[in-house]
XYZ file of C-alpha atoms in Angstrom:
576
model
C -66.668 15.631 55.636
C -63.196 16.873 56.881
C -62.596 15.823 60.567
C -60.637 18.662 62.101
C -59.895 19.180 65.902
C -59.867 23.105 66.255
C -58.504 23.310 69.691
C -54.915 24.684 69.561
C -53.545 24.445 72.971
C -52.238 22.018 74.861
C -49.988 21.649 77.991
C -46.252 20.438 77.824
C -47.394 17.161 78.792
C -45.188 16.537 81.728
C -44.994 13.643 84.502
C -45.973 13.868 87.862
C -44.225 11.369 90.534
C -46.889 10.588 92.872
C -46.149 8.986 96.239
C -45.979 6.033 94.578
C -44.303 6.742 91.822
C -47.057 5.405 89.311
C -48.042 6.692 86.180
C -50.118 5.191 83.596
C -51.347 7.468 81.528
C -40.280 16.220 63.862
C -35.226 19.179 61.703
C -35.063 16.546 60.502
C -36.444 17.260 57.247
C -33.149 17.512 54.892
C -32.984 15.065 52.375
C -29.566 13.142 53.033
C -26.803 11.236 51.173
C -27.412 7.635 50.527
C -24.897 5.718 52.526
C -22.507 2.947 50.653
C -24.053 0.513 53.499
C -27.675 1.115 51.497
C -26.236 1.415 48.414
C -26.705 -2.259 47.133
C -30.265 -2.987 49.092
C -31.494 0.327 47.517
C -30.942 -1.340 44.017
C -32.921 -4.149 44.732
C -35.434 -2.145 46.299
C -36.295 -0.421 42.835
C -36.694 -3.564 40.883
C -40.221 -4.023 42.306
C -41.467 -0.345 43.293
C -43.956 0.823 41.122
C -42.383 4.210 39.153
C -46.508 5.852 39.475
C -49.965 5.374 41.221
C -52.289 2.884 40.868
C -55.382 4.626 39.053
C -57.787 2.228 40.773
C -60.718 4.031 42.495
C -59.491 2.249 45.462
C -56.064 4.022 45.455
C -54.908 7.021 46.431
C -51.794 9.345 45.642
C -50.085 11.321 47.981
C -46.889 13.788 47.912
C -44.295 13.815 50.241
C -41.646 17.162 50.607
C -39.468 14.288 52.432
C -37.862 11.055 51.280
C -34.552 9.020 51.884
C -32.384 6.484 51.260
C -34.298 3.829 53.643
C -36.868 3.424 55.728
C -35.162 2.085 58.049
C -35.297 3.660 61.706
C -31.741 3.066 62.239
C -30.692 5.723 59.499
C -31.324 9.983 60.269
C -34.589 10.583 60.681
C -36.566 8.012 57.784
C -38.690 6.519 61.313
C -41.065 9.804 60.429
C -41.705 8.367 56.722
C -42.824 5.133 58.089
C -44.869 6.702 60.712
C -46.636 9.227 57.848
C -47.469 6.550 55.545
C -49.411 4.752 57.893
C -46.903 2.055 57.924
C -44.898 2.163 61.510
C -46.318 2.761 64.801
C -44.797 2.855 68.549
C -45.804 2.188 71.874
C -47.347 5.697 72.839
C -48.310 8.388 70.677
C -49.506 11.959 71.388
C -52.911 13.828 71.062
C -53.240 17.085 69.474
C -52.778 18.424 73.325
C -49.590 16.603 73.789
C -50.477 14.046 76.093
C -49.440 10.550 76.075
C -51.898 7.897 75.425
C -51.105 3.927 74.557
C -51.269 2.967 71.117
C -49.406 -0.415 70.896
C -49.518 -0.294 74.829
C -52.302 -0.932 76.753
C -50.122 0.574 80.161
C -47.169 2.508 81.147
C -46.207 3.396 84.819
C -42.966 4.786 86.273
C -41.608 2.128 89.413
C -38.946 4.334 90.086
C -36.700 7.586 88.654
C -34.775 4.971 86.468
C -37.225 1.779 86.139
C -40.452 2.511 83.346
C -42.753 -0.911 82.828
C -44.816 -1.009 79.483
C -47.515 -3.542 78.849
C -48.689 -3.894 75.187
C -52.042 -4.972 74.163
C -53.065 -8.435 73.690
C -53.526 -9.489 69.996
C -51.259 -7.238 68.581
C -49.778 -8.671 65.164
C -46.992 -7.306 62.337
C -48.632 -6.714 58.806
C -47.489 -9.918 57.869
C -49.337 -12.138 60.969
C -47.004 -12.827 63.122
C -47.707 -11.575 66.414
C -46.321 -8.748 68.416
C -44.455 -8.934 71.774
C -42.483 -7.351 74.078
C -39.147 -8.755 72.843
C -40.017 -6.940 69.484
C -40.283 -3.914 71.660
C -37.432 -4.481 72.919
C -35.315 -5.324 70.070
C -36.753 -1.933 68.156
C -35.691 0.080 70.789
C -32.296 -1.597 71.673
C -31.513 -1.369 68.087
C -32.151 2.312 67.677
C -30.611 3.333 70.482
C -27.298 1.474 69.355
C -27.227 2.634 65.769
C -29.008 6.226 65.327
C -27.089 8.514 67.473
C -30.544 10.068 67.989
C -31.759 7.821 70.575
C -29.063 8.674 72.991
C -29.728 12.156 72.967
C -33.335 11.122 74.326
C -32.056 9.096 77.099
C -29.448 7.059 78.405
C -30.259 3.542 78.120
C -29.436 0.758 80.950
C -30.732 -2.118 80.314
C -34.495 -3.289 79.260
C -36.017 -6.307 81.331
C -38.882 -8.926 79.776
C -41.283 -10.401 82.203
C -41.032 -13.585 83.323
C -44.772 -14.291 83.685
C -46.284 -12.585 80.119
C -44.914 -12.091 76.749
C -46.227 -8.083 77.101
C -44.627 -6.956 79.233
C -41.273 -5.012 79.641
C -39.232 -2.597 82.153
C -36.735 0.071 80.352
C -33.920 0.678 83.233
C -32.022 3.986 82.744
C -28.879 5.307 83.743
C -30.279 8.513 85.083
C -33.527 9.575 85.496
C -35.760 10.338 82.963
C -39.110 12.386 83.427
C -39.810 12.608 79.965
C -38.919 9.445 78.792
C -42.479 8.296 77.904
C -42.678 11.463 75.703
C -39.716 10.359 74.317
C -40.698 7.311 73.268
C -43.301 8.681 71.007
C -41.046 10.255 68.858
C -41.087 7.399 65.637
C -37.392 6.944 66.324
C -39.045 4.419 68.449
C -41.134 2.405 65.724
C -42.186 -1.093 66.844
C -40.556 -3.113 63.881
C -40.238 -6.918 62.867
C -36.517 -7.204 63.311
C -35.147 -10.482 60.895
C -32.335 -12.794 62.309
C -29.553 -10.583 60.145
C -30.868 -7.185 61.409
C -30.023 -8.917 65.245
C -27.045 -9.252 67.185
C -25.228 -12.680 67.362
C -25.306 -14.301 70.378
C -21.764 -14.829 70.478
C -21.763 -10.508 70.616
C -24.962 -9.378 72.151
C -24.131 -6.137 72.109
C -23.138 -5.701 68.652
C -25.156 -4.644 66.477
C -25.028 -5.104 62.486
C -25.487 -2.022 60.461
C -28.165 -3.813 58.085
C -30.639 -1.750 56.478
C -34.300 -3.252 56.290
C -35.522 -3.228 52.890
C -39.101 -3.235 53.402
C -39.719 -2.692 57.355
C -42.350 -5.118 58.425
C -44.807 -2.802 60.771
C -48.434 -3.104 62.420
C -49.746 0.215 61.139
C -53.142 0.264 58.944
C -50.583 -0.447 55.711
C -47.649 -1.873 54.375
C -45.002 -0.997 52.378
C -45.131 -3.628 49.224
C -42.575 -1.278 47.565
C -40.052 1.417 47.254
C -37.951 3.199 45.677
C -34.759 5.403 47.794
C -35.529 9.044 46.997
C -38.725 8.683 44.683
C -41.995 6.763 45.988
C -43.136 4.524 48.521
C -46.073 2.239 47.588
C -48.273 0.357 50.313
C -51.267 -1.846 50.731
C -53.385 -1.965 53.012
C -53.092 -4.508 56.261
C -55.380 -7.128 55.922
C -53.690 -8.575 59.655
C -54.457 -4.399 61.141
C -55.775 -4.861 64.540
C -58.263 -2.197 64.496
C -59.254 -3.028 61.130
C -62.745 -3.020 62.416
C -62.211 0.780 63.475
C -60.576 1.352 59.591
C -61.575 2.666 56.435
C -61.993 0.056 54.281
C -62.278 1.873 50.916
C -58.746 2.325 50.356
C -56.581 -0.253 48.838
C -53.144 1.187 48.392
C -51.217 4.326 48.463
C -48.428 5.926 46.328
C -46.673 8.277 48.001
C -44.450 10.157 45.350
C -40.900 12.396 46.192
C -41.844 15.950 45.543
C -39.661 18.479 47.364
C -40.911 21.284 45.820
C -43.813 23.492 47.020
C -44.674 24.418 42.903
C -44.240 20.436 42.231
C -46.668 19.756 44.701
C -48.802 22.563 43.929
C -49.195 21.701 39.865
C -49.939 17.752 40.897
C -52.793 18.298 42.623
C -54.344 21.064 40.302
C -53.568 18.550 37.542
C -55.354 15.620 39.445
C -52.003 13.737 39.181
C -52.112 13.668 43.448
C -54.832 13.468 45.556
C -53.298 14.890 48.904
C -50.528 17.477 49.140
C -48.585 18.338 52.631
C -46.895 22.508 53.103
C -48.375 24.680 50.814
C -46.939 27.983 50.739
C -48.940 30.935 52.043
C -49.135 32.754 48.370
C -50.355 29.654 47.347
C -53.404 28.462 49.351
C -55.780 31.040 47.498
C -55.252 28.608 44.684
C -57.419 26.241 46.722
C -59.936 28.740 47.508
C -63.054 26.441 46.051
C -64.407 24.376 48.338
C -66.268 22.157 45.731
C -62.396 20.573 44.792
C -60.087 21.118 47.660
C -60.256 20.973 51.326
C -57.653 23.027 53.017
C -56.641 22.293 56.925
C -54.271 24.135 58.718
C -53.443 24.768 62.709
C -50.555 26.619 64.629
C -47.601 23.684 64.745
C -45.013 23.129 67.629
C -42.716 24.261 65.065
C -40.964 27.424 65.041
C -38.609 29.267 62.433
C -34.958 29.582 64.514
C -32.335 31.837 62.782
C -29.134 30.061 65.123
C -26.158 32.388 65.481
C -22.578 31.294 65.776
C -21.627 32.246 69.177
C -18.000 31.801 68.895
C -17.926 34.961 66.592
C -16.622 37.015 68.592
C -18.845 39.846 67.027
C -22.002 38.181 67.561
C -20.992 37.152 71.526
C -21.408 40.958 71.618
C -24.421 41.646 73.551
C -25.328 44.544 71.602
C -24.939 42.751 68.766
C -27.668 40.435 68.947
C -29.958 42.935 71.110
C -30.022 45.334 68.276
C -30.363 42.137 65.626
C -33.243 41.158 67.919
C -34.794 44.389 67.903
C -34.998 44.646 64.358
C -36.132 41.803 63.192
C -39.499 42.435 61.557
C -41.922 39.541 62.737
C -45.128 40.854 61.731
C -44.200 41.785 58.205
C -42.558 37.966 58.023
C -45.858 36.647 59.081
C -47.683 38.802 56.859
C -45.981 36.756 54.349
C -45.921 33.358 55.218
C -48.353 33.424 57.952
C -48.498 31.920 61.119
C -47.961 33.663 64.702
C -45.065 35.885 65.600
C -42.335 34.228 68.128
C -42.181 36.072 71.752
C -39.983 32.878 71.994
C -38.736 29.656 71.355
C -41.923 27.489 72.005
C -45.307 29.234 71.099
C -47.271 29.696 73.902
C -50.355 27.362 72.411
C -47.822 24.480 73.324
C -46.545 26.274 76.748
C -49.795 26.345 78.318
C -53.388 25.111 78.692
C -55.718 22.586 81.069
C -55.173 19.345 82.087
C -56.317 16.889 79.814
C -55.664 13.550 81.626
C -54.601 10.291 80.855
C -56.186 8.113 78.122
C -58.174 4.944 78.434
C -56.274 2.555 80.261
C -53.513 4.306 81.340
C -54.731 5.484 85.156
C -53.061 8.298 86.507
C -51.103 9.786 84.068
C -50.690 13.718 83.329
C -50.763 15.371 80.116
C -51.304 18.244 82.174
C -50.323 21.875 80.769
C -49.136 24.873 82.122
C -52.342 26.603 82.473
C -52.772 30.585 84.191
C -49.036 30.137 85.238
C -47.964 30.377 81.871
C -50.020 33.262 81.105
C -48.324 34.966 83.941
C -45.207 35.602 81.517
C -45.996 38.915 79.084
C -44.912 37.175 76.042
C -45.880 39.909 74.055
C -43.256 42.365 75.486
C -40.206 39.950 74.853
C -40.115 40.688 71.130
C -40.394 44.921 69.995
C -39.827 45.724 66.478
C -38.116 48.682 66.496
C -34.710 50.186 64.547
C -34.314 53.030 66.229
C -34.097 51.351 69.355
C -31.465 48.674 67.589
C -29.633 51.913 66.196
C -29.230 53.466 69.772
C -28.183 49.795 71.098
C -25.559 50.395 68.573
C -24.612 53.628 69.269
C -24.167 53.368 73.006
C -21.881 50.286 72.650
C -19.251 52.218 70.164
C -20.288 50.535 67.146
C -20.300 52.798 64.165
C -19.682 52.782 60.980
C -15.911 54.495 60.923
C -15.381 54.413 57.544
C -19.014 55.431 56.162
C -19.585 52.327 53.725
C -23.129 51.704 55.257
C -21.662 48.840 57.176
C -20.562 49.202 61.026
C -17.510 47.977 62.940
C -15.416 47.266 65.757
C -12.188 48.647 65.518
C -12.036 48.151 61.972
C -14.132 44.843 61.490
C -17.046 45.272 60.146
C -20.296 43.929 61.458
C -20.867 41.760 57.899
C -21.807 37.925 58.414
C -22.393 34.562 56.586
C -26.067 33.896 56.485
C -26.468 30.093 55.156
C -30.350 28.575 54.363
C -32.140 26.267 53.105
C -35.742 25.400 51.857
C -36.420 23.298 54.953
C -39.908 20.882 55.453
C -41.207 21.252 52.507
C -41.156 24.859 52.688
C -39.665 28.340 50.482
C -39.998 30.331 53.634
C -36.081 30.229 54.823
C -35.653 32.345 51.658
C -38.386 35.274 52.483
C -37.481 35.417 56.270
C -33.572 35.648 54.937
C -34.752 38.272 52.645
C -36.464 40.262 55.102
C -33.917 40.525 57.614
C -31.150 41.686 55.263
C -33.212 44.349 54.187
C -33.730 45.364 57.838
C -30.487 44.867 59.250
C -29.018 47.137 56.366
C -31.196 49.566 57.848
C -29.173 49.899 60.939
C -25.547 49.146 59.326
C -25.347 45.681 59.696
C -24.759 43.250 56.575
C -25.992 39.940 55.528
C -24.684 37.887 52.923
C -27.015 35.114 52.093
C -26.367 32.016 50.354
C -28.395 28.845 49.659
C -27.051 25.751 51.710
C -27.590 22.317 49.473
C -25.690 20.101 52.465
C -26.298 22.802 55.499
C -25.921 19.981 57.827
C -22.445 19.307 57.010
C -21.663 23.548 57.468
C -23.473 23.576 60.605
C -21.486 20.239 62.038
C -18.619 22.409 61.052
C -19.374 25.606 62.762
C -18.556 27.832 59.007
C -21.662 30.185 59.745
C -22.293 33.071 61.350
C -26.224 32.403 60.928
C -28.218 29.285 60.020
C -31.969 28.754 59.147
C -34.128 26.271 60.447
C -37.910 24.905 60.674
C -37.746 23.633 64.274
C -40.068 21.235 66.035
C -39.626 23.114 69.343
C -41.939 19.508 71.389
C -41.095 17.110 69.160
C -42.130 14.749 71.715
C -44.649 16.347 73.725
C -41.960 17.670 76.106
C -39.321 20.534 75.861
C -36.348 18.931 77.694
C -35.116 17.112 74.448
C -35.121 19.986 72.117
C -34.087 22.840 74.895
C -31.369 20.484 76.141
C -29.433 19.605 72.532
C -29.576 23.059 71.790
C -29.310 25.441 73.880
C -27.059 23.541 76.826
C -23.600 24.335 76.840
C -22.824 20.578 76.283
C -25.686 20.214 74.105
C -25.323 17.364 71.138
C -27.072 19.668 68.902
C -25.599 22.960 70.421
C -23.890 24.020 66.980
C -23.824 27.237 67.557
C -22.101 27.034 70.901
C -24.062 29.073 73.104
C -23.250 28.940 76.634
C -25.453 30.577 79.642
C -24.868 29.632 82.666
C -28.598 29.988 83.908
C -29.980 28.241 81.238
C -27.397 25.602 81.848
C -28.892 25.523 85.530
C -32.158 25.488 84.993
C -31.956 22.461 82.339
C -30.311 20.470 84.812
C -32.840 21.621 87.515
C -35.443 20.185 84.969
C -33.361 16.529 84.039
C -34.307 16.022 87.579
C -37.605 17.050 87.990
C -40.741 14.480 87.727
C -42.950 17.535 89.540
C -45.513 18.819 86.971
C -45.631 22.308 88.110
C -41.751 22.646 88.883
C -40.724 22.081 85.467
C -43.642 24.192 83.853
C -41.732 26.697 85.632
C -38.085 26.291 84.850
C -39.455 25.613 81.087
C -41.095 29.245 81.456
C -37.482 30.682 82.863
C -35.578 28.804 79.920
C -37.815 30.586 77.585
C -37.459 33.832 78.676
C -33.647 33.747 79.502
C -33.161 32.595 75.572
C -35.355 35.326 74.491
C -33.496 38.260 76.473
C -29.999 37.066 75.910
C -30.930 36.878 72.057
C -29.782 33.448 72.207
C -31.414 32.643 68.806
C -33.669 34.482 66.612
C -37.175 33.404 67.262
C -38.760 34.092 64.164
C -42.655 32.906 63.835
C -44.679 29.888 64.937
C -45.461 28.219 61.724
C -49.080 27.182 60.761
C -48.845 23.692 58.764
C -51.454 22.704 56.166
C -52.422 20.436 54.464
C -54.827 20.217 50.753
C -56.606 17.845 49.416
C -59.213 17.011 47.027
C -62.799 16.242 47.642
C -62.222 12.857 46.911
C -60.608 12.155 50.385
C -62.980 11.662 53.309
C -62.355 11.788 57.127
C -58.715 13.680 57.257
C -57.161 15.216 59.788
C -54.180 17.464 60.618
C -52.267 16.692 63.726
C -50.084 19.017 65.860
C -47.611 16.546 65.738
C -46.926 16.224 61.879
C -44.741 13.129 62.076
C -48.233 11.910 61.859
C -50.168 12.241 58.175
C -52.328 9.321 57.040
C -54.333 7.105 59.784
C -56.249 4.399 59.710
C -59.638 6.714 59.431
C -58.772 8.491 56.138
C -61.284 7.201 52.989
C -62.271 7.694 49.436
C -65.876 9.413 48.814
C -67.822 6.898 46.845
């Protein structure tokens, strides 16, 4: 029987500072370059990874649209592989409604804007027996924070304090305050990982940290990784030392998860019975899975959204009317026609602006996890988005931009309104290509031209700024919270701003929000960074993608988070 959560909303998750101050309550997916630092651990790697499944009864075969050079958190963004194959977990993790709850933490309360204390569970061990404490903690975090440039984009990192009186316990000090910050440290960035002696500082240099790469990262999830190989599989076993082994599905032994980037790949290997499990099916594909006797099909709305960035410092697209009339006519609901999901009034569907408070989990007192709720209902979100050319043609018009020398192609003063359109099959997915598609053919319509062309290294061209437009599958909450992700891209100073947009009421109201532990203030300035984005056609806002997931009848008890950083749990089984 599939085990599938159907509610779809959830509230931004956001901490309240009570009197007291208490509380105790996914790009990334572009394969990368191996580094020359990996280079000779990969090789050594591959001598003992197993090149296909296991075809025990016991075993299971899984594709993955997203593999790397390491697993190593240190390096991009591998911390979601470990995290997927059931093989790294952190401190806190979020429900399908985006609240925090403890996972390796038993507690979690704020002492004051810049001092957080964490208290891990008792018992707590690494896959290979050795038990977990908060210096491991500690060390996973310190270590991330110094080597992925990631980490500082989350927060600014002080100092992190052990107790004296308990091995569990430890207090993450700040440099400013941080509201979010135990969102942020769900994000598997953050895995809890068995650090060896050459992975650690010497003591001689405490602060410097070696750039090793761990081979096979030692983790507490329900398996671990026996084996892999960079940019092909990952095989793992199951945890014999799992501390809710009790709570886990015994039936499975190990798992193969095999490299298969594309959709058709993916597609053929199950229907061939080569895989068991398959992640981002296209939308023309799913009626492929239509019998219900061999597959099982799940799929929800996802905090992700399709973004089409625009390069700001073109000084034809910091025309207003420029973007208004590329806003305009942008067709959304033939897009979604044909790759599904919901049309984007803006950045952040509202599923993941809004909804009740949950409260805390088990354990965790007076936490929030509360949502948004009637006042995010109070925005028409459905009026921030028309479809209409003639409207884009008389944006046109009125602003003086015509085509002067009748080539089907406007311009100002000469310079045609004609621009670099870069993309790239992104998590998993074709749909960069058909949204691309779509928009030149509407654009034409109203004299503007796009030139598209496939992007194998579109990192490197957006760190460079040689685009006019960029495609991307964006986890709008990766964490639960929207300060992260509105912050690095759409600030002014953003780390992640690439296409240099610059508003100086957005700026303000992001800073307003870096401030803010009030629950209802910064549902609000959230709701007024939305909207101001959406009216100054910061971005193109494209659809809310619905993510999927197939699988044969063989599998028993899966489930499709919100939050797809997570994939295979400790509850997932074979059908005897």
């Amino acid at each position: 029987m599939t085990r599938f959560h159907s509610a779809r909303t959830f509230g931004l998750g956001l901490l309240t500072l009570l009197s007291t101050m208490a509380l105790s309550s996914c790009s990334p997916e572009s394969k990368t370059e191996q580094p020359e630092a990996a280079a000779g651990a990969s090789t050594s790697i591959s001598t003992v990874a197993t090149a296909a499944a296991d075809s025990s009864a016991q075993s299971l075969k899984v594709s993955l649209f997203f593999l790397n050079y390491s697993l190593d958190p240190k390096d991009y963004f591998n911390a979601w592989i470990l995290i997927r194959a059931g093989v790294g977990e952190s401190l806190l993790r979020l429900s399908d409604t985006g609240e925090v709850l403890p996972h390796l933490a038993e507690s979690f309360s704020v002492d004051s804007p810049t001092a957080y204390t964490i208290k891990l569970k008792s018992g707590l061990t690494f896959s290979d027996g050795t038990p977990v404490t908060a210096r491991d903690a500690k060390l996973s975090i310190e270590r991330v924070m110094a080597l992925n440039p990631r980490g500082r984009q989350y927060f600014a990192l002080d100092h992190i304090d052990l107790s004296t009186t308990d091995e569990l316990t430890l207090t993450i000090h700040t440099k400013e305050p941080v509201p979010e910050l135990f969102y942020n440290l769900c994000e598997p960035l953050f895995t809890v990982l068995k650090l060896p002696e050459n992975a650690l500082p010497d003591a001689s240099s405490p602060t410097v940290w070696p750039d090793v790469t761990l081979q096979l990262p030692v983790g507490t999830g329900p398996y671990k990784v026996t084996a892999f190989v960079p940019n092909e599989s990952i095989h793992v076993e199951r945890n014999e030392h799992y501390y809710a082994k009790s709570q886990a599905n015994s039936s499975i032994e190990a798992i193969d998860y095999l490299y298969m980037v594309d959709e058709q790949s993916r597609v053929m290997a199950l229907q061939a019975g080569e895989v068991d499990l398959i992640p981002t099916v296209n939308q023309a594909s799913l009626p492929l899975f239509a019998d219900s006797s061999k597959y099982q099909v799940l799929r929800r709305i996802s905090p992700r959204t399709n973004v089409v960035y625009i390069n700001h410092q073109n000084p034809l697209l910091a025309h207003d009317a420029v973007r208004t009339a590329m806003n305009l006519a942008l067709n959304r609901e033939q897009i979604v026609a044909l790759i599904g999901g919901e049309k984007a009034n803006s950045l952040i569907a509202p599923d993941f602006v809004g909804g009740p408070s949950s409260g805390a989990g088990a354990g965790a007192g007076t936490g929030t996890g509360a949502g948004a709720g009637a006042n995010a209902a109070a925005v028409d979100w459905q009026s921030l988005a028309p479809y209409s050319l003639p409207q884009a043609a008389q944006v046109l018009d009125a602003a003086g931009l015509v085509d002067s020398n009748d080539n089907g192609t406007r311009d100002i003063n000469g310079t045609e309104l004609s621009f670099n359109y870069y993309l790239k099959a992104d998590h998993g997915s074709a749909d960069s290509s058909l949204i691309a598609q779509s928009m030149q053919q509407d654009f034409a319509k109203i004299g503007i031209e796009l030139k598209l062309f496939p992007a194998e290294n579109l990192a490197s061209i957006m760190a460079s700024g040689t685009f006019d437009f960029f495609s991307a599958n964006d986890s709008t909450v990766p964490t639960g919270d929207p300060y992260y992700f509105l912050h690095t891209r759409f600030h002014t100073k953003g780390e992640a701003n690439y296409g240099h947009y610059s508003n100086a009421t957005v700026d303000s109201l992001l800073e307003q929000m870096q401030q803010s532990f009030e629950v209802a203030k910064r549902q609000e300035l959230t709701r007024k960074v939305l909207v101001e984005l959406q009216k100054d056609s910061a971005a193109l806002f494209v659809n809310h993608i619905e993510i999927n997931e197939v699988a044969s009848t063989r599998l028993q008890d899966l489930h499709l988070y919100s939050f797809d950083y997570y994939f295979i749990d400790d509850k997932v089984g074979i059908n005897q």
